[in-house]
Tab-separated table of N, CA, C and O in Angstrom:
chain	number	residue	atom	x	y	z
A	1	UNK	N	67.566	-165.019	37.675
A	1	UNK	CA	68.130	-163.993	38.518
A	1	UNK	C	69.543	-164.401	38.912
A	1	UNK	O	69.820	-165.515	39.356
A	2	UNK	N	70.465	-163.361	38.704
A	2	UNK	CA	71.783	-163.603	39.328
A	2	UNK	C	71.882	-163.830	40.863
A	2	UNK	O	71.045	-163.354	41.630
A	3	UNK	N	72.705	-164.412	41.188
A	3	UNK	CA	72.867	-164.336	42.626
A	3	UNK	C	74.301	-163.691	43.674
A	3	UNK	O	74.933	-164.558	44.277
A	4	UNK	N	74.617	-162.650	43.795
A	4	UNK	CA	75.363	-161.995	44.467
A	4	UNK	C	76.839	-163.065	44.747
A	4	UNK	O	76.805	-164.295	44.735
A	5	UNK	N	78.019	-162.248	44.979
A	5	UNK	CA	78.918	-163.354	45.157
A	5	UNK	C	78.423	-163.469	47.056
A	5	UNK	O	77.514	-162.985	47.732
A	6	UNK	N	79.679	-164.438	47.349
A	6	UNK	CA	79.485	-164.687	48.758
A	6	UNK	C	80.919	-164.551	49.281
A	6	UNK	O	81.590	-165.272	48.542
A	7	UNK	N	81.825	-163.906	50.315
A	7	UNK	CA	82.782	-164.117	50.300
A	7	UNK	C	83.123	-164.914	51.824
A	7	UNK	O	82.337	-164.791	52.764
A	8	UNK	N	84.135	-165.573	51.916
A	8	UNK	CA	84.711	-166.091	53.023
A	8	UNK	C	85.252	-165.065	54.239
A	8	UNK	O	85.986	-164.153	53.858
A	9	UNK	N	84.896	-165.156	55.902
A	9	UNK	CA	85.199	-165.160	56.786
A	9	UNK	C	86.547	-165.456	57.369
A	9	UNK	O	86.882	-166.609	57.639
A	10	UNK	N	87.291	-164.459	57.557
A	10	UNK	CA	88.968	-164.434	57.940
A	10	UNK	C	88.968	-163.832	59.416
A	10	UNK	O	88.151	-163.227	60.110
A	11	UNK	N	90.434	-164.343	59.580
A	11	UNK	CA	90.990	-163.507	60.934
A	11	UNK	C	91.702	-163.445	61.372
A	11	UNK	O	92.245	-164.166	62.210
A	12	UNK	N	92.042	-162.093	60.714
A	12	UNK	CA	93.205	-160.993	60.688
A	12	UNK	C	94.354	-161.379	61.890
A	12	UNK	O	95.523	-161.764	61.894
A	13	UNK	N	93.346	-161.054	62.875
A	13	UNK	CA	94.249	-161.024	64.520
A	13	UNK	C	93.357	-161.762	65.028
A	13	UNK	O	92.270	-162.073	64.541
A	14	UNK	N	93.980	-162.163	66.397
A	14	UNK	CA	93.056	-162.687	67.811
A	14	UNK	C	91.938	-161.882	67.612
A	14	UNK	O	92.159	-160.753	67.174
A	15	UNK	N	90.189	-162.378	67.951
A	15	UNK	CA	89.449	-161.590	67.989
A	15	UNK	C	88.798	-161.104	67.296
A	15	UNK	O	87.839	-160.423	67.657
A	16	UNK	N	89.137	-161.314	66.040
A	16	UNK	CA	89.062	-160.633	64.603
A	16	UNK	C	88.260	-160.945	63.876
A	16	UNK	O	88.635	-162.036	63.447
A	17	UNK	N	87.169	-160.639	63.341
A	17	UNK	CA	86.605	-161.639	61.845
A	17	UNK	C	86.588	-160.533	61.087
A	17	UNK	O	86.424	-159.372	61.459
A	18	UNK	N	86.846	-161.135	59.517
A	18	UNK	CA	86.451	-159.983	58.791
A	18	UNK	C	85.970	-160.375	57.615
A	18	UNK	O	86.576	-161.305	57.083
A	19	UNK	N	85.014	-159.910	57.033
A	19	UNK	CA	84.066	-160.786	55.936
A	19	UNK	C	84.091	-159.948	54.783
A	19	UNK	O	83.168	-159.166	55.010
A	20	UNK	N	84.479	-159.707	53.929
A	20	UNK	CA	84.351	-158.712	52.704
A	20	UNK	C	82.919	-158.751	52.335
A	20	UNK	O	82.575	-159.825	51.843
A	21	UNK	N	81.633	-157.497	52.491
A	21	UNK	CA	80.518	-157.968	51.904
A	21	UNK	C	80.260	-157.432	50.521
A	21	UNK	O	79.916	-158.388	49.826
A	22	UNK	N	80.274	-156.386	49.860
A	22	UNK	CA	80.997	-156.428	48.832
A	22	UNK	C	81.869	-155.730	47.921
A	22	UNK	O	82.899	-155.541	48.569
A	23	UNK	N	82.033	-155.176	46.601
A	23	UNK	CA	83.140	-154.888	46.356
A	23	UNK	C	82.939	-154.837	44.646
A	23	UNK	O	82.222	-155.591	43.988
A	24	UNK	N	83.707	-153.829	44.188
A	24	UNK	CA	84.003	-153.218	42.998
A	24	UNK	C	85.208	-152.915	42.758
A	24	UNK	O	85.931	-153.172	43.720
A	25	UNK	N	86.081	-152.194	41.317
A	25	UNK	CA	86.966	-152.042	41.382
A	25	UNK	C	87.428	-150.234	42.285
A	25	UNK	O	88.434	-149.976	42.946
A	26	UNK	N	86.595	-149.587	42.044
A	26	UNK	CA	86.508	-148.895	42.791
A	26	UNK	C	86.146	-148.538	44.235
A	26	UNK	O	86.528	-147.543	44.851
A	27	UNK	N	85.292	-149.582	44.699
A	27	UNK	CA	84.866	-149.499	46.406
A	27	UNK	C	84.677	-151.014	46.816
A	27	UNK	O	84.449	-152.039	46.174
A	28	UNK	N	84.860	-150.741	48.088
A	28	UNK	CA	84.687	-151.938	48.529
A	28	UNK	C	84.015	-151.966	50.022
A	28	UNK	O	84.382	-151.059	50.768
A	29	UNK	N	82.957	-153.021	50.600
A	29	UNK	CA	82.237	-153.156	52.049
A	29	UNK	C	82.701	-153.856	52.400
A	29	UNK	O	82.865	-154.809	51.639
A	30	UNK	N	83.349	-153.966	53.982
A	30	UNK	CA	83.757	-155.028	55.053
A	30	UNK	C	82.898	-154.806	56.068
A	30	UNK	O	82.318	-153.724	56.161
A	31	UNK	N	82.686	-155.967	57.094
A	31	UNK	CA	82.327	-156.209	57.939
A	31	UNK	C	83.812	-156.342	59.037
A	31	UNK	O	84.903	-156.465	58.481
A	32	UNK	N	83.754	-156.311	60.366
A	32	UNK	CA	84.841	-156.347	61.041
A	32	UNK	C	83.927	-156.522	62.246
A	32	UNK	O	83.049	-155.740	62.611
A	33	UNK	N	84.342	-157.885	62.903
A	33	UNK	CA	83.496	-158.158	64.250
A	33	UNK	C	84.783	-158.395	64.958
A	33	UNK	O	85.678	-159.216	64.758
A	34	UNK	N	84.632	-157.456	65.836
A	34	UNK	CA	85.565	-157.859	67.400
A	34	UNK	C	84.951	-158.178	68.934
A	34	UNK	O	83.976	-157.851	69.611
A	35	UNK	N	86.116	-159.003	69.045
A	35	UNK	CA	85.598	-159.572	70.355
A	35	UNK	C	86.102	-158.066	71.814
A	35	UNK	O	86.870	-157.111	71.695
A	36	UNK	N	85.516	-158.372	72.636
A	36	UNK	CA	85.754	-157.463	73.524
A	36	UNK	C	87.811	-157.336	73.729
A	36	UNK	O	88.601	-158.278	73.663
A	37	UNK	N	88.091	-156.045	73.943
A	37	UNK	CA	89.781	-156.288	74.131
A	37	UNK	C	90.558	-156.263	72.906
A	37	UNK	O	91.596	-155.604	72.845
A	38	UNK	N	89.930	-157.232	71.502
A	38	UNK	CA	90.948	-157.282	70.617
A	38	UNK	C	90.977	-156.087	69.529
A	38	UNK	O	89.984	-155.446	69.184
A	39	UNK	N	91.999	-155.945	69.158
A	39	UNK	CA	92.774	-154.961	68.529
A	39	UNK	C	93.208	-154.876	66.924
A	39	UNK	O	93.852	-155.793	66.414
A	40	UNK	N	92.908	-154.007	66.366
A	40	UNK	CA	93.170	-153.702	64.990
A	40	UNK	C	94.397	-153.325	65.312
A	40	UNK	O	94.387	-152.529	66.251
A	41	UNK	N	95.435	-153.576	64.912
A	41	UNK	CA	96.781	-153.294	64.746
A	41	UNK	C	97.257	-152.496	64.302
A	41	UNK	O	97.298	-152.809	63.112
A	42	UNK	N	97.815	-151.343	64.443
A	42	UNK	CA	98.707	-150.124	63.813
A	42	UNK	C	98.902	-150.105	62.419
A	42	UNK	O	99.932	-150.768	62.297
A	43	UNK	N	98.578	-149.782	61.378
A	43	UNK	CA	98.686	-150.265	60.117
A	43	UNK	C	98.277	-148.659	59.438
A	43	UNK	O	97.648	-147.745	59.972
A	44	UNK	N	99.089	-148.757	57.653
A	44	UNK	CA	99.037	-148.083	56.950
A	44	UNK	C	98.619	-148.367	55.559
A	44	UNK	O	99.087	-149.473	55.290
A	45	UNK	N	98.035	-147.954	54.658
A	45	UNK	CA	97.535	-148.500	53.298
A	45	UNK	C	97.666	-147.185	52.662
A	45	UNK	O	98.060	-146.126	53.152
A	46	UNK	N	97.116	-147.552	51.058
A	46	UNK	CA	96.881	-146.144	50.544
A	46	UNK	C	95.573	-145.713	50.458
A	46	UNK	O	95.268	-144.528	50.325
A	47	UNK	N	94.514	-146.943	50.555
A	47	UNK	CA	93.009	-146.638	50.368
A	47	UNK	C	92.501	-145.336	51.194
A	47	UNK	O	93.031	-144.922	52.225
A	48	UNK	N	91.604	-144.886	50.680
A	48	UNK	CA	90.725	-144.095	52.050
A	48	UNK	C	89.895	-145.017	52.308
A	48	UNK	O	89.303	-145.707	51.478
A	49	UNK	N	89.800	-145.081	53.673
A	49	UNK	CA	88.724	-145.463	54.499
A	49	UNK	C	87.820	-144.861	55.640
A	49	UNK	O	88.296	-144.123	56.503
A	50	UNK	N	86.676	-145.166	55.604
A	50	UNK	CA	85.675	-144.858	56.038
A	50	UNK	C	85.390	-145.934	56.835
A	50	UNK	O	85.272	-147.066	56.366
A	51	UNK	N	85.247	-145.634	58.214
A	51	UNK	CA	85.105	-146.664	59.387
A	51	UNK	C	82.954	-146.343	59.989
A	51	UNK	O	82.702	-145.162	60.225
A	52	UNK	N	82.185	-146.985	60.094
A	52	UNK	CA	81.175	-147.049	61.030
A	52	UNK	C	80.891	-148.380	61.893
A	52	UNK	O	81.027	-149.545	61.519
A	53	UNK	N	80.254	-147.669	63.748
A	53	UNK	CA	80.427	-148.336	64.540
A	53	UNK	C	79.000	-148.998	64.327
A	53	UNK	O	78.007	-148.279	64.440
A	54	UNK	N	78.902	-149.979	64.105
A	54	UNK	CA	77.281	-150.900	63.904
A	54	UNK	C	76.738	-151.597	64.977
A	54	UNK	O	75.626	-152.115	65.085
A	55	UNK	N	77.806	-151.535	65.873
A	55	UNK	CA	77.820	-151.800	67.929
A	55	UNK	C	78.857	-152.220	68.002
A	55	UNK	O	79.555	-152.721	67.120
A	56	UNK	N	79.129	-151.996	69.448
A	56	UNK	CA	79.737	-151.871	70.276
A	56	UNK	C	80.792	-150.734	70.935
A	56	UNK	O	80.189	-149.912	71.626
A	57	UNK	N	81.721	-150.600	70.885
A	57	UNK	CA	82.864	-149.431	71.291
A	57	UNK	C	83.742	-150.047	71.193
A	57	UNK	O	84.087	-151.227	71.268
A	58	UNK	N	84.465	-148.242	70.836
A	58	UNK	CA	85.609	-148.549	70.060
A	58	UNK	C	86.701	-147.307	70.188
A	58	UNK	O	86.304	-146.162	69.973
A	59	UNK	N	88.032	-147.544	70.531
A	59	UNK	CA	89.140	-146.336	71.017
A	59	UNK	C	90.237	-146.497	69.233
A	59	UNK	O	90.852	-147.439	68.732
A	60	UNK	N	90.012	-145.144	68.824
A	60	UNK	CA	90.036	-146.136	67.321
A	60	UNK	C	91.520	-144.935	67.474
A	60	UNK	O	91.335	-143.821	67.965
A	61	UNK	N	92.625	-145.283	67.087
A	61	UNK	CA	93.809	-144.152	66.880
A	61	UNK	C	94.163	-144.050	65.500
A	61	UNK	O	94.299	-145.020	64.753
A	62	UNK	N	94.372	-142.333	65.038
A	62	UNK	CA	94.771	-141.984	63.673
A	62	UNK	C	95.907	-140.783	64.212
A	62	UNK	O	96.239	-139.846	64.938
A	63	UNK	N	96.091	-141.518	63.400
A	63	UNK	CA	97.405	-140.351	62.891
A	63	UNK	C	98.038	-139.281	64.622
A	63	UNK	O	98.190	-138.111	64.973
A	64	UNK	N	98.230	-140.934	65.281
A	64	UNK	CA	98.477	-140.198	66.927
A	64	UNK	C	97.575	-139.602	67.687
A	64	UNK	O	97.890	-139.194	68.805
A	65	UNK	N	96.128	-139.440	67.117
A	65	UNK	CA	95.025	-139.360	67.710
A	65	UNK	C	94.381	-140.072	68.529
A	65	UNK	O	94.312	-141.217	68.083
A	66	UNK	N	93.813	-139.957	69.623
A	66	UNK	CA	92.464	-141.390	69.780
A	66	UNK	C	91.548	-140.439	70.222
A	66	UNK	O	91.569	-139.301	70.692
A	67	UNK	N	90.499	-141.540	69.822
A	67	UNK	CA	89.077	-141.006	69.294
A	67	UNK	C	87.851	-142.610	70.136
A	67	UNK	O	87.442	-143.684	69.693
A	68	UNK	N	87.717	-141.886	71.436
A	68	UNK	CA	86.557	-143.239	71.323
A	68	UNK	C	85.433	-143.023	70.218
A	68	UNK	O	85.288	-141.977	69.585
A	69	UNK	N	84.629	-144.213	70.076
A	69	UNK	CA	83.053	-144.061	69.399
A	69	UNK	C	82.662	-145.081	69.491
A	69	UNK	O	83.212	-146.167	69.304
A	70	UNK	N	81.366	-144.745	69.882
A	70	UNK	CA	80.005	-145.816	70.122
A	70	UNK	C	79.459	-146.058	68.845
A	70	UNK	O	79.917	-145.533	67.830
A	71	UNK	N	78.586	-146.762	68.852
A	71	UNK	CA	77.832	-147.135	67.898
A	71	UNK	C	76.986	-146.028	66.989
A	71	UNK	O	76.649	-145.100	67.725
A	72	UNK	N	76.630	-145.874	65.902
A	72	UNK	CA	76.422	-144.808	65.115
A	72	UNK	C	77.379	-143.875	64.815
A	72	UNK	O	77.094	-142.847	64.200
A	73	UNK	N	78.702	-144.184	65.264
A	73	UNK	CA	79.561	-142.955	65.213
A	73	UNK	C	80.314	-143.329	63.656
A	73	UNK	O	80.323	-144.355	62.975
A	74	UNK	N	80.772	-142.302	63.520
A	74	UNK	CA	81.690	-142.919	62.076
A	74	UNK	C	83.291	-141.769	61.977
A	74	UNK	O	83.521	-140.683	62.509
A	75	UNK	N	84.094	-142.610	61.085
A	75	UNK	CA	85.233	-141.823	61.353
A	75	UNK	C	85.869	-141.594	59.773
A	75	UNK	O	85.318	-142.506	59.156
A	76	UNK	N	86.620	-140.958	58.923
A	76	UNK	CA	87.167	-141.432	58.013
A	76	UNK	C	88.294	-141.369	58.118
A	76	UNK	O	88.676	-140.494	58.896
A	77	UNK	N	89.548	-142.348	57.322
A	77	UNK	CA	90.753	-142.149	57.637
A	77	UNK	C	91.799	-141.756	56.053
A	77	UNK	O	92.027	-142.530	55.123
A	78	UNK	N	92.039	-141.015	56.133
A	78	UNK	CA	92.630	-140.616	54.827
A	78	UNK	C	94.058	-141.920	54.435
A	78	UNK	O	94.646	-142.417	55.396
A	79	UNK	N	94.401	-142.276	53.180
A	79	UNK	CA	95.203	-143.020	52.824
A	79	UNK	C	96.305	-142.904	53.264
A	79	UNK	O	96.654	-141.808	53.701
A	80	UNK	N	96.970	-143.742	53.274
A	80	UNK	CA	98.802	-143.494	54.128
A	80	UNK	C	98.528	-142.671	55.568
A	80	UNK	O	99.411	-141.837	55.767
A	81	UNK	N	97.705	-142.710	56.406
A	81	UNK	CA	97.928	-142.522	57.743
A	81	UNK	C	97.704	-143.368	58.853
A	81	UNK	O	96.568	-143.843	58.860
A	82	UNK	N	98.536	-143.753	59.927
A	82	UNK	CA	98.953	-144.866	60.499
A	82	UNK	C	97.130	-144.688	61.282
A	82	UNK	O	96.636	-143.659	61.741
A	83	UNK	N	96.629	-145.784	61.208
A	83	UNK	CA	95.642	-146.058	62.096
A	83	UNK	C	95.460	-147.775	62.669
A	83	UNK	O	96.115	-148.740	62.276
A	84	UNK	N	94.081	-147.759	63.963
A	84	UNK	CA	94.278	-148.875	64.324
A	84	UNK	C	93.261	-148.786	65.057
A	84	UNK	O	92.539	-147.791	65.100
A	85	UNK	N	93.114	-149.739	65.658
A	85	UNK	CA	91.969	-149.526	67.070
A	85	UNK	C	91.935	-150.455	67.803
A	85	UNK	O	92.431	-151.445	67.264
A	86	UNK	N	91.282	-150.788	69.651
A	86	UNK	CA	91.037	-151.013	70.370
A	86	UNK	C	89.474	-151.399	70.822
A	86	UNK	O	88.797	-150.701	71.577
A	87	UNK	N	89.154	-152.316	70.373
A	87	UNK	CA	87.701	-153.276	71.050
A	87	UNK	C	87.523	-152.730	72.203
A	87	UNK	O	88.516	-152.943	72.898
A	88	UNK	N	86.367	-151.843	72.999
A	88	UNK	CA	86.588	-151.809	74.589
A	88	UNK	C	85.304	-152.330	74.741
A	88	UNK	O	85.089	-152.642	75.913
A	89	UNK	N	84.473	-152.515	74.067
A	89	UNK	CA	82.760	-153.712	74.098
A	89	UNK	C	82.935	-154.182	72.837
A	89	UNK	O	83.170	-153.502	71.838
A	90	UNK	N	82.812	-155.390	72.906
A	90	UNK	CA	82.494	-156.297	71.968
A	90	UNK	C	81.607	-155.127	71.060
A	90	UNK	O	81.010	-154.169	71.552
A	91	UNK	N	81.719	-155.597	69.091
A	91	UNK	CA	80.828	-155.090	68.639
A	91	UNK	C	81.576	-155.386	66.228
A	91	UNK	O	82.316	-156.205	65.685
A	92	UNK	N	80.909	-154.390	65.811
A	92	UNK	CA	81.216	-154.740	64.489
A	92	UNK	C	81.223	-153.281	63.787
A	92	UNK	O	80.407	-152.366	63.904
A	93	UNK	N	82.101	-153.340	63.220
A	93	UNK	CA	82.866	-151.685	62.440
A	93	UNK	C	82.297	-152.810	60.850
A	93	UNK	O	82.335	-154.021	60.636
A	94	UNK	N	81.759	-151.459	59.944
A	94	UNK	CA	81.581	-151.714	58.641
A	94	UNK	C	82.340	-150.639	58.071
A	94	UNK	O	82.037	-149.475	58.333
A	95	UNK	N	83.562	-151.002	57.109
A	95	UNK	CA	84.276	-150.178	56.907
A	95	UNK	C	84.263	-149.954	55.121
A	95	UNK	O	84.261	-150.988	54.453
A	96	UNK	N	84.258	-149.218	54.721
A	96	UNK	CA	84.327	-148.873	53.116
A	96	UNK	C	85.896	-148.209	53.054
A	96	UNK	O	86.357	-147.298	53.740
A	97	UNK	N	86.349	-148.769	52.297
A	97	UNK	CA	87.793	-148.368	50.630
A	97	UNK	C	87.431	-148.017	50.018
A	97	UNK	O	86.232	-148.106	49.755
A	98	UNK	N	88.291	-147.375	49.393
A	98	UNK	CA	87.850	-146.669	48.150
A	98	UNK	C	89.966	-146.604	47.765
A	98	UNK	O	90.892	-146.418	48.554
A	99	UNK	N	89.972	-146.803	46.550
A	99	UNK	CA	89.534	-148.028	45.936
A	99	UNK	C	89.362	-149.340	46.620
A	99	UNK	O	89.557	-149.429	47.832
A	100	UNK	N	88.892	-150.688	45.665
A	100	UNK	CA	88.987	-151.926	46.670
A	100	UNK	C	90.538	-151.930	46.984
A	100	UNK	O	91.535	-151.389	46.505
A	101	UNK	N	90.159	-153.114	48.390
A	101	UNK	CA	91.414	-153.644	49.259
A	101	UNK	C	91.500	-154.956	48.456
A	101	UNK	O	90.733	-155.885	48.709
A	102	UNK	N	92.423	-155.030	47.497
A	102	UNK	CA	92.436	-156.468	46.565
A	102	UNK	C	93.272	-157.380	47.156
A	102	UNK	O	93.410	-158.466	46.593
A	103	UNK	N	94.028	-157.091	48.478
A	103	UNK	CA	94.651	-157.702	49.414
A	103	UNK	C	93.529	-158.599	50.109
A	103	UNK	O	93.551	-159.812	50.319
A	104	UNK	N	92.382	-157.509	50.454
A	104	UNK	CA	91.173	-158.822	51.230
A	104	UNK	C	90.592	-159.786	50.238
A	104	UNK	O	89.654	-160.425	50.715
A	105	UNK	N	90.915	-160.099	48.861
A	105	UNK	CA	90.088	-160.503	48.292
A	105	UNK	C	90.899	-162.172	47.849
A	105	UNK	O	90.284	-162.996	47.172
């Protein structure tokens, strides 16, 4: 039996972990654990992404929007639009690309 890759534990910002779980050339799964307070940073890519809250809360801003969401909530963010977010309870966003982020890899 094969055995799945494993990838390494980073961090991004203060607060931050982010674990790639896994990944194709076309899609890709992250994990994203924040500590209470810390912050995804204002940022732009071309991927689409698809954000879900797996716990805690979260004040997530798109495209000059903000949007709280609790846990079960989910958001998607279309490519090239400035997004970011705000930790307000500790918790972990599982986020999907499309295509992969070959930057996390």
């Amino acid at each position: 039996m094969q055995q799945l890759p494993t990838f390494s534990t980073v961090s991004p910002d203060d607060g931050v972990e982010r674990t790639v779980l896994s990944e194709a050339p076309e899609l890709m799964v992250v994990s994203f654990r924040f500590k209470t307070g810390a912050e995804g940073k204002l940022h732009s890519h071309p991927h689409v992404q698809s954000t879900y809250v797996a716990s805690g809360s979260f004040r997530f801003y798109r495209d000059g929007e903000a949007y709280d969401l609790q846990k079960g909530d989910s958001l998607v963010v279309p490519g090239h639009i400035e997004h970011g977010c705000l930790c307000l309870e500790e918790g972990e966003l599982i986020d999907c690309f499309t295509p992969r982020r070959d930057d996390f890899l």
